């Protein structure tokens, strides 16, 4: 019965993408032939890519159905494993079982082997040996995944796999001029953090890394940060600004309600708007609030939250000269909450902010603190988990260099990481 509705199947395959028409074609085909395993598996993937959270249970149901219809097809099991994601407990168990059986069907399936290994807590040496026998230089995506897996487990293996990605991608860039999926810049970045512990070796996280990270993180960001990581930076930064309010910001208390009002605020790395939500109350009646962020998925959430007048998808390091930002400058308040963890060198930011602030303008931001004794000769370092921390001395030095006056610097716990307090520095400059 699999081939019934073959026209529908051919059209669905040709359509590509996540469009409504493709979904409707697959639904029609499945209605017509409920035994079409590949149609079910494809629909499962498309639905998950359209909205992983909302469509999760339907996607999983379709993917499991597909396997029961064609139990000897390894690719259907791999599809289910991908859909199950990074889960724990029963979800992880089901994922590992799906991969194990995919490998029983086809031991040379590299995708299944790499996913199996990288989903295991402890490195399974038999699987790794198998991978070494079947992987080639052409499998750059798999080498990249393996580099990531070994980052915190085995420095030499990590360096080997990222090294392959860098070498192969250099050839691709030479031929095509394109760094496909940013693999070259991401692998180079990780190599540097692993080789030298990140100390002074890297200046910032590559754009592609940030975009990729938050693409997956956006749907659960608010919940994870607030509920699990006890993220408090926006409120703490606002409190610090309020405490310093006498000496900073617009002249006087313009509406007499005890708070100063700002007319143009810029939120650098605004994310889903957790920071915007806190600072929105500082905006005067006619005020404008602009958010800038690299991640389109985070900006979708920010737009839904509705705290900004406009959100621009751009790198904050280079945003100060773009039309959308210049049009709203000068700003009287620029905030940056938990975004400098992705940038080590902050010179461009300080220069850009200085140039876009108006008279009495205020710049307030958080950094994770690099204690003097840990940083050695470095102003900032990148931890192996790709977050930068900065020395207080560096911030003071930049402030002086770019003509800011330090109004307030406050050390406090910003959030938890693996149950441990993360100490940060909140800074208010004018
Ligand atoms: C931890 S979130 C913080 C979001 C928000 N400020 C808050 O307090 O909830 C960091 C955000 O910075 C963004 N980001 C990181 N590096 C960036 C860059 N170079 N340019 C623009 N946005 C960046 C990420 O996309 C992410 O949305």
CSV table of C-alpha atoms and ligand atoms in Angstrom, one decimal:
chain,number,residue,atom,x,y,z
A,1,UNK,CA,0.0,0.0,0.0
A,2,UNK,CA,3.0,2.3,0.4
A,3,UNK,CA,2.9,3.4,-3.2
A,4,UNK,CA,-0.7,4.5,-3.2
A,5,UNK,CA,-1.0,8.2,-3.6
A,6,UNK,CA,2.5,8.3,-5.2
A,7,UNK,CA,1.6,11.6,-7.0
A,8,UNK,CA,0.9,13.2,-3.6
A,9,UNK,CA,4.2,11.8,-2.2
A,10,UNK,CA,6.2,13.1,-5.2
A,11,UNK,CA,4.7,16.6,-4.9
A,12,UNK,CA,5.3,16.7,-1.2
A,13,UNK,CA,8.9,15.7,-1.7
A,14,UNK,CA,9.4,18.2,-4.4
A,15,UNK,CA,7.9,21.1,-2.5
A,16,UNK,CA,10.6,21.5,0.1
A,17,UNK,CA,10.3,23.8,3.1
A,18,UNK,CA,7.7,24.1,5.9
A,19,UNK,CA,4.9,25.6,3.9
A,20,UNK,CA,1.1,25.1,4.5
A,21,UNK,CA,0.7,23.5,1.1
A,22,UNK,CA,3.3,20.9,1.8
A,23,UNK,CA,1.7,20.1,5.2
A,24,UNK,CA,-1.7,19.9,3.6
A,25,UNK,CA,-0.4,17.5,0.8
A,26,UNK,CA,1.1,15.2,3.4
A,27,UNK,CA,-2.1,15.2,5.6
A,28,UNK,CA,-4.1,14.4,2.5
A,29,UNK,CA,-1.7,11.6,1.6
A,30,UNK,CA,-1.8,10.1,5.1
A,31,UNK,CA,-5.6,10.4,5.1
A,32,UNK,CA,-5.7,8.5,1.8
A,33,UNK,CA,-3.0,6.0,2.9
A,34,UNK,CA,-2.5,5.7,6.7
A,35,UNK,CA,0.3,3.2,6.0
A,36,UNK,CA,2.6,5.6,4.4
A,37,UNK,CA,5.5,5.5,6.8
A,38,UNK,CA,7.8,8.0,5.1
A,39,UNK,CA,5.0,10.6,4.7
A,40,UNK,CA,4.3,10.3,8.4
A,41,UNK,CA,8.0,10.7,9.3
A,42,UNK,CA,8.4,13.7,7.0
A,43,UNK,CA,5.3,15.4,8.3
A,44,UNK,CA,6.5,14.8,11.9
A,45,UNK,CA,9.8,16.6,11.0
A,46,UNK,CA,8.0,19.5,9.2
A,47,UNK,CA,5.6,20.0,12.1
A,48,UNK,CA,8.4,20.0,14.7
A,49,UNK,CA,10.3,22.6,12.6
A,50,UNK,CA,7.3,24.8,12.3
A,51,UNK,CA,6.7,24.8,16.1
A,52,UNK,CA,8.6,22.3,18.2
A,53,UNK,CA,6.6,23.0,21.4
A,54,UNK,CA,3.1,23.2,20.1
A,55,UNK,CA,3.5,20.3,17.7
A,56,UNK,CA,5.6,18.0,19.9
A,57,UNK,CA,3.0,15.3,20.7
A,58,UNK,CA,1.6,15.1,17.2
A,59,UNK,CA,5.1,14.9,15.7
A,60,UNK,CA,6.2,12.2,18.1
A,61,UNK,CA,3.1,10.2,17.5
A,62,UNK,CA,3.6,10.3,13.7
A,63,UNK,CA,7.3,9.4,14.0
A,64,UNK,CA,6.5,6.4,16.3
A,65,UNK,CA,3.8,5.3,13.9
A,66,UNK,CA,6.2,5.5,11.0
A,67,UNK,CA,8.6,3.1,12.8
A,68,UNK,CA,5.9,0.6,13.6
A,69,UNK,CA,4.9,0.6,9.9
A,70,UNK,CA,8.5,0.1,8.7
A,71,UNK,CA,10.6,-1.3,11.6
A,72,UNK,CA,13.6,-2.1,9.4
A,73,UNK,CA,14.2,1.5,8.2
A,74,UNK,CA,17.0,3.1,10.2
A,75,UNK,CA,16.3,6.6,8.9
A,76,UNK,CA,12.8,6.6,10.6
A,77,UNK,CA,14.4,5.7,13.9
A,78,UNK,CA,17.0,8.5,13.5
A,79,UNK,CA,14.2,10.9,12.7
A,80,UNK,CA,12.4,9.9,16.0
A,81,UNK,CA,15.7,10.3,17.9
A,82,UNK,CA,16.1,13.9,16.5
A,83,UNK,CA,12.6,14.8,17.4
A,84,UNK,CA,13.0,13.5,21.0
A,85,UNK,CA,15.8,16.1,21.3
A,86,UNK,CA,18.0,16.7,24.4
A,87,UNK,CA,15.5,15.2,26.9
A,88,UNK,CA,16.2,13.3,30.1
A,89,UNK,CA,14.7,10.2,31.8
A,90,UNK,CA,12.2,8.3,29.6
A,91,UNK,CA,12.7,10.6,26.6
A,92,UNK,CA,16.4,10.0,26.6
A,93,UNK,CA,15.8,6.3,27.1
A,94,UNK,CA,13.5,6.2,24.1
A,95,UNK,CA,16.0,8.2,22.0
A,96,UNK,CA,18.9,5.8,22.9
A,97,UNK,CA,16.8,2.8,22.1
A,98,UNK,CA,15.8,4.3,18.7
A,99,UNK,CA,19.5,4.9,17.9
A,100,UNK,CA,20.6,1.5,19.1
A,101,UNK,CA,18.1,-0.2,16.9
A,102,UNK,CA,19.1,2.1,14.0
A,103,UNK,CA,22.7,0.9,14.4
A,104,UNK,CA,21.6,-2.7,14.6
A,105,UNK,CA,19.9,-2.2,11.2
A,106,UNK,CA,22.9,-0.3,9.8
A,107,UNK,CA,26.1,-0.2,11.7
A,108,UNK,CA,27.7,2.1,9.2
A,109,UNK,CA,25.1,4.9,9.7
A,110,UNK,CA,27.3,7.7,10.8
A,111,UNK,CA,24.5,10.0,11.8
A,112,UNK,CA,23.1,7.4,14.2
A,113,UNK,CA,26.5,6.6,15.6
A,114,UNK,CA,27.4,10.2,16.3
A,115,UNK,CA,24.0,11.0,17.8
A,116,UNK,CA,24.3,7.9,20.0
A,117,UNK,CA,27.7,8.9,21.2
A,118,UNK,CA,27.0,12.6,21.8
A,119,UNK,CA,23.8,11.7,23.7
A,120,UNK,CA,25.7,9.4,26.1
A,121,UNK,CA,27.0,10.9,29.3
A,122,UNK,CA,30.2,8.8,29.3
A,123,UNK,CA,32.0,8.2,26.0
A,124,UNK,CA,31.2,4.8,24.6
A,125,UNK,CA,34.5,3.7,23.2
A,126,UNK,CA,33.1,1.0,21.0
A,127,UNK,CA,30.8,3.5,19.3
A,128,UNK,CA,33.7,5.9,19.0
A,129,UNK,CA,35.9,3.3,17.4
A,130,UNK,CA,33.1,2.6,14.9
A,131,UNK,CA,32.8,6.3,14.1
A,132,UNK,CA,36.5,6.6,13.5
A,133,UNK,CA,36.2,3.8,10.9
A,134,UNK,CA,33.3,5.3,9.0
A,135,UNK,CA,33.8,9.1,9.3
A,136,UNK,CA,35.6,11.0,6.5
A,137,UNK,CA,36.8,14.6,6.1
A,138,UNK,CA,33.7,15.3,4.1
A,139,UNK,CA,31.5,14.8,7.2
A,140,UNK,CA,32.3,18.2,8.6
A,141,UNK,CA,29.0,18.6,10.4
A,142,UNK,CA,29.6,15.3,12.3
A,143,UNK,CA,33.2,16.4,13.1
A,144,UNK,CA,31.8,19.6,14.5
A,145,UNK,CA,29.3,17.7,16.7
A,146,UNK,CA,32.1,15.5,17.9
A,147,UNK,CA,34.3,18.5,18.7
A,148,UNK,CA,31.5,19.8,20.9
A,149,UNK,CA,31.0,16.5,22.6
A,150,UNK,CA,34.6,16.2,23.5
A,151,UNK,CA,35.0,19.8,24.6
A,152,UNK,CA,34.7,19.1,28.2
A,153,UNK,CA,35.8,15.5,28.1
A,154,UNK,CA,38.9,15.0,26.0
A,155,UNK,CA,40.9,18.0,24.8
A,156,UNK,CA,42.9,16.1,22.2
A,157,UNK,CA,39.9,14.5,20.6
A,158,UNK,CA,38.1,17.9,20.7
A,159,UNK,CA,41.1,19.6,19.0
A,160,UNK,CA,41.3,16.9,16.4
A,161,UNK,CA,37.6,17.1,15.3
A,162,UNK,CA,37.5,20.9,15.3
A,163,UNK,CA,40.8,20.9,13.5
A,164,UNK,CA,39.3,18.8,10.7
A,165,UNK,CA,36.4,21.3,10.4
A,166,UNK,CA,38.7,24.3,10.2
A,167,UNK,CA,41.0,22.6,7.6
A,168,UNK,CA,38.1,21.4,5.4
A,169,UNK,CA,36.2,24.6,5.6
A,170,UNK,CA,39.2,26.7,4.6
A,171,UNK,CA,39.1,24.7,1.4
A,172,UNK,CA,35.4,25.4,1.0
A,173,UNK,CA,35.9,29.1,1.6
A,174,UNK,CA,38.7,29.3,-0.9
A,175,UNK,CA,36.5,27.6,-3.5
A,176,UNK,CA,33.2,29.3,-2.9
A,177,UNK,CA,33.9,32.3,-0.7
A,178,UNK,CA,31.2,31.0,1.7
A,179,UNK,CA,31.6,29.8,5.3
A,180,UNK,CA,28.6,27.5,5.2
A,181,UNK,CA,26.6,27.6,8.5
A,182,UNK,CA,29.5,29.6,10.0
A,183,UNK,CA,31.3,26.3,10.6
A,184,UNK,CA,34.7,27.7,10.1
A,185,UNK,CA,34.4,30.6,12.4
A,186,UNK,CA,32.6,28.5,15.1
A,187,UNK,CA,35.2,25.7,15.0
A,188,UNK,CA,38.0,28.2,15.1
A,189,UNK,CA,36.5,29.9,18.1
A,190,UNK,CA,36.1,26.7,20.0
A,191,UNK,CA,39.6,25.6,19.1
A,192,UNK,CA,41.0,28.8,20.5
A,193,UNK,CA,39.0,28.4,23.7
A,194,UNK,CA,40.1,24.8,24.1
A,195,UNK,CA,43.8,25.4,23.2
A,196,UNK,CA,44.4,28.3,25.5
A,197,UNK,CA,41.4,28.0,27.8
A,198,UNK,CA,40.1,31.0,26.0
A,199,UNK,CA,42.4,33.3,27.8
A,200,UNK,CA,43.1,36.2,25.6
A,201,UNK,CA,42.8,33.9,22.6
A,202,UNK,CA,39.3,35.0,21.4
A,203,UNK,CA,37.7,38.4,21.3
A,204,UNK,CA,34.0,37.5,20.9
A,205,UNK,CA,31.6,34.6,20.2
A,206,UNK,CA,30.9,34.3,16.5
A,207,UNK,CA,27.6,35.5,15.3
A,208,UNK,CA,26.6,32.1,14.0
A,209,UNK,CA,27.2,30.6,17.4
A,210,UNK,CA,24.9,33.1,19.1
A,211,UNK,CA,22.2,32.7,16.4
A,212,UNK,CA,22.3,28.9,16.6
A,213,UNK,CA,22.3,28.9,20.3
A,214,UNK,CA,19.3,31.1,20.7
A,215,UNK,CA,17.4,29.5,17.8
A,216,UNK,CA,17.0,26.4,20.0
A,217,UNK,CA,16.8,28.3,23.2
A,218,UNK,CA,14.2,30.9,22.4
A,219,UNK,CA,11.0,28.8,23.1
A,220,UNK,CA,12.1,27.9,26.6
A,221,UNK,CA,14.4,30.9,27.4
A,222,UNK,CA,12.1,32.8,29.8
A,223,UNK,CA,11.2,29.7,31.8
A,224,UNK,CA,14.7,28.3,32.0
A,225,UNK,CA,16.3,31.6,33.0
A,226,UNK,CA,13.8,32.7,35.5
A,227,UNK,CA,12.7,29.4,37.0
A,228,UNK,CA,15.8,27.3,36.7
A,229,UNK,CA,18.7,29.7,36.7
A,230,UNK,CA,17.2,32.3,39.0
A,231,UNK,CA,18.1,35.0,36.5
A,232,UNK,CA,17.7,38.4,38.2
A,233,UNK,CA,19.9,40.7,36.2
A,234,UNK,CA,17.2,43.0,34.7
A,235,UNK,CA,15.7,43.8,38.1
A,236,UNK,CA,19.1,44.1,39.8
A,237,UNK,CA,20.3,46.5,37.0
A,238,UNK,CA,17.2,48.6,37.3
A,239,UNK,CA,17.6,48.7,41.1
A,240,UNK,CA,21.2,49.9,40.7
A,241,UNK,CA,20.1,52.6,38.3
A,242,UNK,CA,17.3,53.7,40.6
A,243,UNK,CA,19.7,53.9,43.5
A,244,UNK,CA,22.0,56.1,41.4
A,245,UNK,CA,19.1,58.1,39.9
A,246,UNK,CA,19.8,61.3,41.7
A,247,UNK,CA,23.1,61.8,39.9
A,248,UNK,CA,22.1,60.5,36.4
A,249,UNK,CA,19.6,60.7,33.6
A,250,UNK,CA,17.3,63.4,32.4
A,251,UNK,CA,17.0,66.6,34.4
A,252,UNK,CA,14.5,66.5,37.3
A,253,UNK,CA,11.6,64.3,37.9
A,254,UNK,CA,9.5,65.3,34.9
A,255,UNK,CA,6.1,63.9,35.8
A,256,UNK,CA,6.2,64.3,39.6
A,257,UNK,CA,5.5,60.6,40.3
A,258,UNK,CA,8.9,60.0,41.9
A,259,UNK,CA,10.6,58.6,38.8
A,260,UNK,CA,12.7,60.1,36.0
A,261,UNK,CA,11.4,59.5,32.6
A,262,UNK,CA,13.6,58.8,29.6
A,263,UNK,CA,12.7,59.7,26.0
A,264,UNK,CA,14.8,57.3,24.0
A,265,UNK,CA,16.0,53.9,25.3
A,266,UNK,CA,18.1,51.4,23.5
A,267,UNK,CA,18.3,47.8,24.8
A,268,UNK,CA,21.4,46.0,23.4
A,269,UNK,CA,20.9,42.2,23.2
A,270,UNK,CA,17.3,42.6,24.2
A,271,UNK,CA,16.5,38.9,23.8
A,272,UNK,CA,12.8,38.0,24.5
A,273,UNK,CA,12.4,41.3,26.4
A,274,UNK,CA,12.9,40.3,30.0
A,275,UNK,CA,15.1,43.3,30.3
A,276,UNK,CA,12.7,45.5,28.3
A,277,UNK,CA,9.9,44.5,30.6
A,278,UNK,CA,11.7,45.9,33.6
A,279,UNK,CA,13.0,49.1,32.0
A,280,UNK,CA,9.8,50.0,30.1
A,281,UNK,CA,8.5,51.9,33.2
A,282,UNK,CA,11.2,54.4,32.8
A,283,UNK,CA,10.0,55.5,29.4
A,284,UNK,CA,8.2,58.9,29.1
A,285,UNK,CA,4.8,59.1,27.5
A,286,UNK,CA,6.1,60.0,24.0
A,287,UNK,CA,9.3,57.9,24.5
A,288,UNK,CA,10.7,55.4,22.1
A,289,UNK,CA,12.2,52.0,23.1
A,290,UNK,CA,14.4,50.2,20.6
A,291,UNK,CA,15.6,46.6,21.1
A,292,UNK,CA,18.5,45.1,19.1
A,293,UNK,CA,19.4,41.4,19.0
A,294,UNK,CA,21.1,39.0,16.7
A,295,UNK,CA,18.5,36.2,17.1
A,296,UNK,CA,15.4,36.3,15.0
A,297,UNK,CA,13.7,33.7,17.2
A,298,UNK,CA,14.3,35.8,20.4
A,299,UNK,CA,13.0,38.9,18.6
A,300,UNK,CA,9.8,37.0,17.7
A,301,UNK,CA,9.2,36.6,21.4
A,302,UNK,CA,10.2,40.2,22.2
A,303,UNK,CA,7.7,41.4,19.6
A,304,UNK,CA,5.0,39.2,21.2
A,305,UNK,CA,5.8,40.7,24.6
A,306,UNK,CA,5.3,44.1,23.1
A,307,UNK,CA,7.6,46.1,25.3
A,308,UNK,CA,9.6,47.7,22.4
A,309,UNK,CA,8.5,50.1,19.8
A,310,UNK,CA,10.8,48.4,17.4
A,311,UNK,CA,13.2,45.5,17.4
A,312,UNK,CA,16.1,45.2,15.0
A,313,UNK,CA,17.9,42.1,14.1
A,314,UNK,CA,21.6,43.1,14.1
A,315,UNK,CA,24.9,42.6,15.8
A,316,UNK,CA,25.2,45.1,18.7
A,317,UNK,CA,28.9,45.6,18.0
A,318,UNK,CA,28.2,47.1,14.6
A,319,UNK,CA,24.6,48.4,15.1
A,320,UNK,CA,25.4,52.1,15.9
A,321,UNK,CA,25.8,53.2,12.3
A,322,UNK,CA,22.7,51.4,10.8
A,323,UNK,CA,19.8,53.6,9.8
A,324,UNK,CA,17.3,52.0,12.3
A,325,UNK,CA,19.5,52.9,15.3
A,326,UNK,CA,20.6,56.3,14.1
A,327,UNK,CA,17.0,57.3,13.5
A,328,UNK,CA,16.2,56.9,17.2
A,329,UNK,CA,19.5,58.4,18.5
A,330,UNK,CA,20.5,60.2,20.6
A,331,UNK,CA,19.5,57.9,23.4
A,332,UNK,CA,19.3,59.0,26.9
A,333,UNK,CA,19.5,55.5,28.3
A,334,UNK,CA,21.4,52.5,26.8
A,335,UNK,CA,21.1,49.2,28.6
A,336,UNK,CA,22.8,45.8,28.1
A,337,UNK,CA,21.7,43.0,30.3
A,338,UNK,CA,23.6,39.7,30.2
A,339,UNK,CA,24.8,40.2,26.6
A,340,UNK,CA,28.5,41.1,27.2
A,341,UNK,CA,29.0,37.5,28.1
A,342,UNK,CA,29.2,37.0,24.3
A,343,UNK,CA,31.7,39.7,23.7
A,344,UNK,CA,35.2,39.9,25.3
A,345,UNK,CA,36.6,43.0,23.8
A,346,UNK,CA,34.1,45.8,24.6
A,347,UNK,CA,35.9,48.7,22.8
A,348,UNK,CA,33.6,48.9,19.8
A,349,UNK,CA,30.6,48.9,22.1
A,350,UNK,CA,31.9,51.7,24.4
A,351,UNK,CA,32.7,53.7,21.3
A,352,UNK,CA,29.3,53.1,19.7
A,353,UNK,CA,27.4,53.9,22.9
A,354,UNK,CA,29.4,57.0,23.5
A,355,UNK,CA,28.6,58.3,20.0
A,356,UNK,CA,24.9,57.6,20.3
A,357,UNK,CA,24.2,58.9,23.8
A,358,UNK,CA,22.7,62.4,24.2
A,359,UNK,CA,23.5,65.0,26.9
A,360,UNK,CA,23.1,63.4,30.3
A,361,UNK,CA,22.9,60.0,28.7
A,362,UNK,CA,23.3,56.9,30.8
A,363,UNK,CA,24.9,53.6,29.9
A,364,UNK,CA,24.1,50.7,32.3
A,365,UNK,CA,25.1,47.1,31.8
A,366,UNK,CA,26.0,43.8,33.5
A,367,UNK,CA,29.1,41.7,33.1
A,368,UNK,CA,30.1,38.4,34.7
A,369,UNK,CA,33.0,39.2,37.0
A,370,UNK,CA,36.5,38.0,36.4
A,371,UNK,CA,38.3,38.1,39.7
A,372,UNK,CA,41.8,39.7,39.6
A,373,UNK,CA,43.6,36.5,40.7
A,374,UNK,CA,41.9,34.3,38.1
A,375,UNK,CA,42.3,36.6,35.2
A,376,UNK,CA,46.1,37.0,35.4
A,377,UNK,CA,47.2,39.4,32.7
A,378,UNK,CA,43.9,39.2,30.8
A,379,UNK,CA,41.2,41.9,30.9
A,380,UNK,CA,38.6,39.2,30.0
A,381,UNK,CA,38.6,35.5,29.4
A,382,UNK,CA,36.3,33.1,27.6
A,383,UNK,CA,35.3,30.1,29.7
A,384,UNK,CA,35.2,26.7,27.9
A,385,UNK,CA,31.4,27.0,28.0
A,386,UNK,CA,31.7,30.1,25.8
A,387,UNK,CA,30.8,32.9,28.2
A,388,UNK,CA,33.1,35.8,28.7
A,389,UNK,CA,33.9,37.3,32.1
A,390,UNK,CA,35.5,40.7,32.5
A,391,UNK,CA,37.7,42.4,35.1
A,392,UNK,CA,36.3,45.4,37.0
A,393,UNK,CA,39.6,47.2,36.2
A,394,UNK,CA,39.0,46.7,32.4
A,395,UNK,CA,35.5,48.3,32.7
A,396,UNK,CA,37.0,51.3,34.7
A,397,UNK,CA,39.7,51.6,32.1
A,398,UNK,CA,37.3,51.6,29.1
A,399,UNK,CA,35.0,54.1,30.8
A,400,UNK,CA,38.0,56.5,31.2
A,401,UNK,CA,39.2,55.9,27.7
A,402,UNK,CA,35.8,56.7,26.1
A,403,UNK,CA,35.0,59.7,28.3
A,404,UNK,CA,32.4,58.2,30.7
A,405,UNK,CA,32.1,58.9,34.4
A,406,UNK,CA,31.6,55.9,36.7
A,407,UNK,CA,28.4,56.6,38.7
A,408,UNK,CA,28.0,53.2,40.4
A,409,UNK,CA,29.5,49.7,40.3
A,410,UNK,CA,27.9,47.0,42.3
A,411,UNK,CA,29.0,43.3,42.7
A,412,UNK,CA,26.2,40.9,43.1
A,413,UNK,CA,24.9,37.4,42.3
A,414,UNK,CA,23.3,37.5,38.9
A,415,UNK,CA,22.1,33.9,38.5
A,416,UNK,CA,23.0,30.3,39.2
A,417,UNK,CA,25.1,28.0,37.0
A,418,UNK,CA,24.9,24.3,37.9
A,419,UNK,CA,23.7,25.4,41.3
A,420,UNK,CA,26.6,27.7,41.8
A,421,UNK,CA,26.2,31.5,42.2
A,422,UNK,CA,27.4,33.5,39.2
A,423,UNK,CA,28.9,36.8,40.5
A,424,UNK,CA,28.5,39.8,38.2
A,425,UNK,CA,29.2,43.5,38.1
A,426,UNK,CA,26.5,46.0,37.5
A,427,UNK,CA,27.8,49.3,36.2
A,428,UNK,CA,26.1,52.7,35.7
A,429,UNK,CA,28.1,55.2,33.6
A,430,UNK,CA,27.2,58.7,32.4
B,1,LIG,C1,21.1,36.0,27.9
B,1,LIG,S1,20.2,36.8,26.7
B,1,LIG,C2,19.7,38.3,27.5
B,1,LIG,C3,18.5,38.9,26.9
B,1,LIG,C4,17.9,40.1,27.7
B,1,LIG,N1,18.8,41.2,27.7
B,1,LIG,C5,17.5,39.7,29.1
B,1,LIG,O1,18.1,40.3,30.0
B,1,LIG,O2,16.7,38.8,29.2
B,1,LIG,C6,21.5,37.4,25.6
B,1,LIG,C7,20.9,37.9,24.3
B,1,LIG,O3,22.0,38.6,23.6
B,1,LIG,C8,21.9,38.3,22.2
B,1,LIG,N2,23.2,38.5,21.7
B,1,LIG,C9,24.4,37.9,22.0
B,1,LIG,N3,25.4,38.4,21.3
B,1,LIG,C10,24.9,39.4,20.5
B,1,LIG,C11,25.5,40.3,19.6
B,1,LIG,N4,26.8,40.3,19.3
B,1,LIG,N5,24.6,41.2,19.0
B,1,LIG,C12,23.3,41.2,19.3
B,1,LIG,N6,22.7,40.3,20.2
B,1,LIG,C13,23.5,39.4,20.8
B,1,LIG,C14,21.4,36.9,22.1
B,1,LIG,O4,20.8,36.6,20.9
B,1,LIG,C15,20.4,36.8,23.3
B,1,LIG,O5,19.1,37.1,22.9
